PDB file of C-alpha atoms in Angstrom:
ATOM      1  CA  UNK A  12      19.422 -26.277 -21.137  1.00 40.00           C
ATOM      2  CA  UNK A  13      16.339 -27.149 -19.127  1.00 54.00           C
ATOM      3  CA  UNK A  14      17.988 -26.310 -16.053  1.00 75.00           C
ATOM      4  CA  UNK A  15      17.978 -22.997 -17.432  1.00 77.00           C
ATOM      5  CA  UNK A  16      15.213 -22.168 -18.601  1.00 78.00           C
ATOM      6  CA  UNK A  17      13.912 -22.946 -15.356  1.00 77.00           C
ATOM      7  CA  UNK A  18      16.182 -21.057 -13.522  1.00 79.00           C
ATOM      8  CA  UNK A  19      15.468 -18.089 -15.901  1.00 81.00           C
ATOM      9  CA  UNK A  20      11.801 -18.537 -15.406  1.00 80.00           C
ATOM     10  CA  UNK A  21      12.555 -17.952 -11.431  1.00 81.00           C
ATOM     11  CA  UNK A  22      14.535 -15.250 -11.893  1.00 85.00           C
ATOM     12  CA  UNK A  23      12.321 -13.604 -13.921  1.00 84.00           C
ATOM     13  CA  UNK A  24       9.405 -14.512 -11.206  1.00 82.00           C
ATOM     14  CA  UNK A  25      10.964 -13.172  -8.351  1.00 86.00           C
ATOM     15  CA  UNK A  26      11.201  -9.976 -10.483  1.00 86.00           C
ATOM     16  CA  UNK A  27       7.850  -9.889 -11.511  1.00 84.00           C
ATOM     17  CA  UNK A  28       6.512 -10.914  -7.638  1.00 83.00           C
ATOM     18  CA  UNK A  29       9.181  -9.310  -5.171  1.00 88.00           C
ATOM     19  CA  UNK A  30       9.144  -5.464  -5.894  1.00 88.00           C
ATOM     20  CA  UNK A  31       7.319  -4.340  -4.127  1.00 90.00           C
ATOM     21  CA  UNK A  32       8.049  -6.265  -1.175  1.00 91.00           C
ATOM     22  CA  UNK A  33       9.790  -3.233   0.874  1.00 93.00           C
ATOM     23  CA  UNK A  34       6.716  -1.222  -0.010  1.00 91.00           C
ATOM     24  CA  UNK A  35       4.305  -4.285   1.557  1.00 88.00           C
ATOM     25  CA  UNK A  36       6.735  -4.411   4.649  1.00 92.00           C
ATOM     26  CA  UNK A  37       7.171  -0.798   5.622  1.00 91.00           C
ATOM     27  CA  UNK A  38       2.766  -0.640   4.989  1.00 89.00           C
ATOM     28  CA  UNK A  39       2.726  -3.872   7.281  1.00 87.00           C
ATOM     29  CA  UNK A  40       5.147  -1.995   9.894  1.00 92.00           C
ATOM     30  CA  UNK A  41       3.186   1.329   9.543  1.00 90.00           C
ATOM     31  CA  UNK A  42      -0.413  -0.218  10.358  1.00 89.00           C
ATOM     32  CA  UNK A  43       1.494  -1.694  13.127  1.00 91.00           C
ATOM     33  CA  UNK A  44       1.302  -5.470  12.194  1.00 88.00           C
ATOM     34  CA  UNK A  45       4.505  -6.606  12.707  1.00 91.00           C
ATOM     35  CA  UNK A  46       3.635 -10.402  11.960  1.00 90.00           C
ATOM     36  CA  UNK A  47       2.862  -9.932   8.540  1.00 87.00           C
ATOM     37  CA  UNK A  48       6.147  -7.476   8.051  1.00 91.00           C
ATOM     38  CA  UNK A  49       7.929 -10.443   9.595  1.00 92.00           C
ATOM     39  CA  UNK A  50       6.036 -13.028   7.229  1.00 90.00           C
ATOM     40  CA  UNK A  51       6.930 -10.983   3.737  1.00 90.00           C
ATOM     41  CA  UNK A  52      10.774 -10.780   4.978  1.00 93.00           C
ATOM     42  CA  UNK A  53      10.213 -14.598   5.709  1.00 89.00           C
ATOM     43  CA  UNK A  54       9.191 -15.191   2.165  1.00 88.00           C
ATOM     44  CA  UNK A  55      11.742 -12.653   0.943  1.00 91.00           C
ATOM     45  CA  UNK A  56      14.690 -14.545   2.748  1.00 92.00           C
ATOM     46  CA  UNK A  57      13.586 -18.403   1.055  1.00 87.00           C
ATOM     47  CA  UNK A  58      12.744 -16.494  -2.413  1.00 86.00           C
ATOM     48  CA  UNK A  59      16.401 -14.719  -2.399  1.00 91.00           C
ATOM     49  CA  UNK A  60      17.751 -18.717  -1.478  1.00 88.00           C
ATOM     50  CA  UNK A  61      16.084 -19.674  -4.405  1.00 85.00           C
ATOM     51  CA  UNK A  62      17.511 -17.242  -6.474  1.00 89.00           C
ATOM     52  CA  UNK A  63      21.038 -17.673  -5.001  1.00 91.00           C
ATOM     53  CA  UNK A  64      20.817 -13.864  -3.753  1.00 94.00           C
ATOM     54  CA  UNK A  65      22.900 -14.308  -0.634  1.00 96.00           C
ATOM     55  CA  UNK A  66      23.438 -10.620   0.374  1.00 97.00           C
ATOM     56  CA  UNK A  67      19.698 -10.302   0.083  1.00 97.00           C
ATOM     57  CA  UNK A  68      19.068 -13.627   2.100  1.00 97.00           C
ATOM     58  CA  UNK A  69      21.235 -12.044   4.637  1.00 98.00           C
ATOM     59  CA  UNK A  70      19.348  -9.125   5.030  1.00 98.00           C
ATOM     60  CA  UNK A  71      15.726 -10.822   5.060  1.00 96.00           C
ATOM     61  CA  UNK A  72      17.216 -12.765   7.758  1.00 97.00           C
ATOM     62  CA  UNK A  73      18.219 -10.174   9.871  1.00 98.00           C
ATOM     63  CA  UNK A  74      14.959  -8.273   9.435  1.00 98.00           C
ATOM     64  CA  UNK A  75      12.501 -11.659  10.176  1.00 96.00           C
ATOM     65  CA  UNK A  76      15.446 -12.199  13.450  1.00 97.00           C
ATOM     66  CA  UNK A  77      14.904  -8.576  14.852  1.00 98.00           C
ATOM     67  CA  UNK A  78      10.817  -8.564  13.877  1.00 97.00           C
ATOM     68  CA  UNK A  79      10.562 -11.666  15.592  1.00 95.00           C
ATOM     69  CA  UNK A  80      12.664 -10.716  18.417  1.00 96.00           C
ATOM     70  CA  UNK A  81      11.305  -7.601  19.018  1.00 93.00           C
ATOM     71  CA  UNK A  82      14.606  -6.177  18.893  1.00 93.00           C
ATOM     72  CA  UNK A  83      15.546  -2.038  17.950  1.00 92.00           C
ATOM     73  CA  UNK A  84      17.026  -1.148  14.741  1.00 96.00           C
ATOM     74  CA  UNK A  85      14.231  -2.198  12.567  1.00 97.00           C
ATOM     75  CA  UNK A  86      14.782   1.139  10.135  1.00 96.00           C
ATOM     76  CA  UNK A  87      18.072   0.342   9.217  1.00 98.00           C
ATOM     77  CA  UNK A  88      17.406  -3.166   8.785  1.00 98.00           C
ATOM     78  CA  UNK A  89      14.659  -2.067   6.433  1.00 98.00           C
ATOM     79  CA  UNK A  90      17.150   0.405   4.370  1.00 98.00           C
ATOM     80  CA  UNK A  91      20.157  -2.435   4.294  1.00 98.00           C
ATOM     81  CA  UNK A  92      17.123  -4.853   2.896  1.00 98.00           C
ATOM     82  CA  UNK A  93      15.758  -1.877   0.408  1.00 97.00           C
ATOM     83  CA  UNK A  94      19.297  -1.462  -0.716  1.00 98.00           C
ATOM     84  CA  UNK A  95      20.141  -5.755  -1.232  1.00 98.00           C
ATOM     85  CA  UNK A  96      16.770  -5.842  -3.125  1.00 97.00           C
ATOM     86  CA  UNK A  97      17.677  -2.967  -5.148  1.00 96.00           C
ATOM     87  CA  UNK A  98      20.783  -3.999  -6.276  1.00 96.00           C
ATOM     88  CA  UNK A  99      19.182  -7.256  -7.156  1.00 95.00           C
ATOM     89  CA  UNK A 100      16.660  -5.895  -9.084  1.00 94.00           C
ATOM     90  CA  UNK A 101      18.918  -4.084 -10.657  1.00 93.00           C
ATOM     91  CA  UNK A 102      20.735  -6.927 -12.040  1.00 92.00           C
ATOM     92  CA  UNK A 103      17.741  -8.789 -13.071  1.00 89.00           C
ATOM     93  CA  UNK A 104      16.391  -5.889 -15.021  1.00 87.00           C
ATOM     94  CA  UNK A 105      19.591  -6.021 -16.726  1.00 86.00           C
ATOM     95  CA  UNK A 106      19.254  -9.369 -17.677  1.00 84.00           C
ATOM     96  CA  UNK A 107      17.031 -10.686 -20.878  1.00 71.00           C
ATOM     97  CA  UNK A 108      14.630 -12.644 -18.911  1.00 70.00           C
ATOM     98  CA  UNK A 109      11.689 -14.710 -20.350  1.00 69.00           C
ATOM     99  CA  UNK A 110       8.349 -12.887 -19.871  1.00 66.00           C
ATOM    100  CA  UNK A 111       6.325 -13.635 -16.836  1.00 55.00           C
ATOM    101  CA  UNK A 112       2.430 -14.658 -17.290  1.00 47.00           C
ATOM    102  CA  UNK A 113      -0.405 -12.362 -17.853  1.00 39.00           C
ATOM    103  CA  UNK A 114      -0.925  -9.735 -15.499  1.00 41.00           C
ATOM    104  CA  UNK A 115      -3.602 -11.597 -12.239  1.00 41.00           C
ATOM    105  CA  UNK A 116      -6.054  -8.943 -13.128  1.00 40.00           C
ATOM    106  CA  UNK A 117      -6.403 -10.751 -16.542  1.00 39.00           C
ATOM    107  CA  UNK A 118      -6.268 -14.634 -15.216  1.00 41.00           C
ATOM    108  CA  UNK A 119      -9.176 -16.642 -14.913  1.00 41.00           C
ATOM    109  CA  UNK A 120      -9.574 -17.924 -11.222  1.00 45.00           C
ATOM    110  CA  UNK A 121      -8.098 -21.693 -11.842  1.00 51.00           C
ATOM    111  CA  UNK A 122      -5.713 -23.555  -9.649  1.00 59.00           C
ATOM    112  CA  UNK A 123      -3.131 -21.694 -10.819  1.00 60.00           C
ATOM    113  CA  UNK A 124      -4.612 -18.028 -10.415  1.00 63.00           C
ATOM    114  CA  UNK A 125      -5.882 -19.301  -6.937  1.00 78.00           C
ATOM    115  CA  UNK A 126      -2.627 -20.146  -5.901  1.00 79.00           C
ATOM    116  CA  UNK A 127      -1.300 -17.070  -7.707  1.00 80.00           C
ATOM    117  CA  UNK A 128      -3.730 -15.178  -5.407  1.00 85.00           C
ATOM    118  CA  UNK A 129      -2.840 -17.238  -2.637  1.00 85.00           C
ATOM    119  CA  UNK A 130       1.051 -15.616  -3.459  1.00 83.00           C
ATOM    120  CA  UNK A 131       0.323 -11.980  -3.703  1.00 83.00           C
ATOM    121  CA  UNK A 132      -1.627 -12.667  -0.162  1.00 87.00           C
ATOM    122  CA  UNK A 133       1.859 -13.996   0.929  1.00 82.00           C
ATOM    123  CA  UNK A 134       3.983 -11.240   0.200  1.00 80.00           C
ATOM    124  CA  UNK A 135       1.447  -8.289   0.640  1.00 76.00           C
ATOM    125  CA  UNK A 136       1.132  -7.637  -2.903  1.00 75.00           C
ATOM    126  CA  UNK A 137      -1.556  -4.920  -3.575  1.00 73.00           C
ATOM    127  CA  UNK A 138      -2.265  -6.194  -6.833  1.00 75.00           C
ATOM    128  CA  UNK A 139      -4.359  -8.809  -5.174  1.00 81.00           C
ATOM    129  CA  UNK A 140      -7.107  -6.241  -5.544  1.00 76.00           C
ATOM    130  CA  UNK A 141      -7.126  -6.445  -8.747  1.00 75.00           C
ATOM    131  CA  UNK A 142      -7.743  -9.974  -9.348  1.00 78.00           C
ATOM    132  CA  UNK A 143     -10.321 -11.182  -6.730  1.00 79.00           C
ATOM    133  CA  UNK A 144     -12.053  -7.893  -8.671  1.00 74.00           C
ATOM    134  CA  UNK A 145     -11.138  -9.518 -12.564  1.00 73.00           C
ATOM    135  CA  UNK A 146     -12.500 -12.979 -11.334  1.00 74.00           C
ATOM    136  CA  UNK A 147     -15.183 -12.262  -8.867  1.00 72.00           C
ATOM    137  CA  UNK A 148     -17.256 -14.678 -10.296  1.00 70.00           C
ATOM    138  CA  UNK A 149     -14.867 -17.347 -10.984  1.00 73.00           C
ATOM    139  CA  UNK A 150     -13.782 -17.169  -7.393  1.00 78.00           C
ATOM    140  CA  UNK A 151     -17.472 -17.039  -6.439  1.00 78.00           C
ATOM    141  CA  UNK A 152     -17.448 -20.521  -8.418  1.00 78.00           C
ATOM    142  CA  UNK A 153     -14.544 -21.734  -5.502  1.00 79.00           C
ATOM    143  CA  UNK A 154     -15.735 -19.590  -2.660  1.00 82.00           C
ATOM    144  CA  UNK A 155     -19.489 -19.582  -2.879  1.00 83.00           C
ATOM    145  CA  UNK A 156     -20.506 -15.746  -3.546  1.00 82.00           C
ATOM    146  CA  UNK A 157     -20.474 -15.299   0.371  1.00 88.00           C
ATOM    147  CA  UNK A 158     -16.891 -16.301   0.300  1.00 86.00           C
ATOM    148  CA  UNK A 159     -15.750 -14.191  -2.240  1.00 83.00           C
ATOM    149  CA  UNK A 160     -17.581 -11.527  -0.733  1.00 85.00           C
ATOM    150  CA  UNK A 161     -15.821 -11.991   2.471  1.00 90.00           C
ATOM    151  CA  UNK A 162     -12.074 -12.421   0.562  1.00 88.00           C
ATOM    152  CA  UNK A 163     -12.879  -9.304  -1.241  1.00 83.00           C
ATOM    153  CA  UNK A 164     -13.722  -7.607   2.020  1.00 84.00           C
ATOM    154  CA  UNK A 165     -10.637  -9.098   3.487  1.00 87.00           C
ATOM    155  CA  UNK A 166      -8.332  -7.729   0.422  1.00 83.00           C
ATOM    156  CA  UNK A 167      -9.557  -4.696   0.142  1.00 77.00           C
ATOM    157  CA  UNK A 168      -8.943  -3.930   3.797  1.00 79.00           C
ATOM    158  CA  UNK A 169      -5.297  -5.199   3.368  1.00 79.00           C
ATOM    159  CA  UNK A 170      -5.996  -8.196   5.877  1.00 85.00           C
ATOM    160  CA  UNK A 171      -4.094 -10.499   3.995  1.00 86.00           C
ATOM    161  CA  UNK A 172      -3.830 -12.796   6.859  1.00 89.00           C
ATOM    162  CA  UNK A 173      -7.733 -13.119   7.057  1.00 91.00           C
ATOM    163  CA  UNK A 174      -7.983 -13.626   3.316  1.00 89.00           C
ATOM    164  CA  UNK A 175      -4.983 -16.331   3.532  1.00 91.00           C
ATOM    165  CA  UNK A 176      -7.669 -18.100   6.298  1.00 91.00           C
ATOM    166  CA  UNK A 177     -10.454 -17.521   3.940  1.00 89.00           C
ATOM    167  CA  UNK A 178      -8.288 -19.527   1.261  1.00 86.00           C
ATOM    168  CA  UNK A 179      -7.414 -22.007   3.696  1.00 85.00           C
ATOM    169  CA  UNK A 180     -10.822 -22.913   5.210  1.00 83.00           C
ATOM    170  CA  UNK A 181     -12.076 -23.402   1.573  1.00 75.00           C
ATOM    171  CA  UNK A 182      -9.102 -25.616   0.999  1.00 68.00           C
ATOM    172  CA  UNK A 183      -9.919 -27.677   3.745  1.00 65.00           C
ATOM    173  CA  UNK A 184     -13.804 -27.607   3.279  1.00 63.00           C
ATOM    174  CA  UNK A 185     -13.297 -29.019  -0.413  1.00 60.00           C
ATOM    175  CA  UNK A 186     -10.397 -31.709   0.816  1.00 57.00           C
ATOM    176  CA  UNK A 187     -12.056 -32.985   3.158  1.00 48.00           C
TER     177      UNK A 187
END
């Protein structure tokens, strides 16, 4: 039974967190950063292992392949992984799943809504927004209020990849 209960728990995570993930890639592809398209379908391809979505796996694959590659064909790679993820999403939503936690606009900025943060960075989730604006002040309680300032900067101008850094330079400041 534990196994799942787990395994529910996932499904209804990857749910909750991969959505929008077409949405973050075409935006990504549009403002002509092609590195974080190919990091989302990256994350999309080991989340739909994880899930045991193979079609959708398949598709990720091919995207991250052809955005790494440089290759043509990028559109319909992007409308054969809009159509796996729908149909996946599809099924879930069919499914009674257990609820996922609180909305991140509503989580305090512990371990847990850090690395929650650090996910939505990940996969280009807007929502991000959101919560370094709930918990400005207990980020500014990780970050120093010049670090949040400079995440919420980096957020708000959809440079994930700086705000990732931002994470990661704090992570290494406090380790070591």
């Amino acid at each position: 039974m534990g196994n799942r209960a787990i395994y529910l728990r996932a499904l209804a995570r990857f749910r909750h967190d991969y959505r929008k993930t077409v949405l973050a890639i075409r935006a990504a592809l549009d403002a002509g950063n092609a590195l974080q398209a190919r990091r989302l379908a990256h994350t999309l391809k080991g989340a739909a292992g994880m899930i045991e979505a193979p079609a959708l796996h398949t598709a990720a694959l091919a995207l991250e392949t052809a955005l790494r590659d440089g290759a043509g064909g990028i559109d319909a790679l992007l409308a054969r992984l809009d159509a796996a993820l729908t149909e996946v999403l599809r099924e879930l939503d069919g499914m009674v799943l257990p609820e996922t936690e609180t909305p991140p606009a509503t989580q305090p900025a512990s371990s847990g809504s850090l690395a929650r943060l650090r996910a939505m960075l990940d996969i280009g989730d807007g929502a991000a927004v959101e919560l370094v604006a709930a918990a400005h002040s207990e980020l500014a309680a990780h970050l120093g209020q010049r670090g949040v300032e400079e995440l919420s900067a980096a957020v708000v101008e959809f440079d994930y990849e700086r705000a990732l850094a931002l994470l990661d330079r704090q992570d290494g400041a406090a380790g070591g």
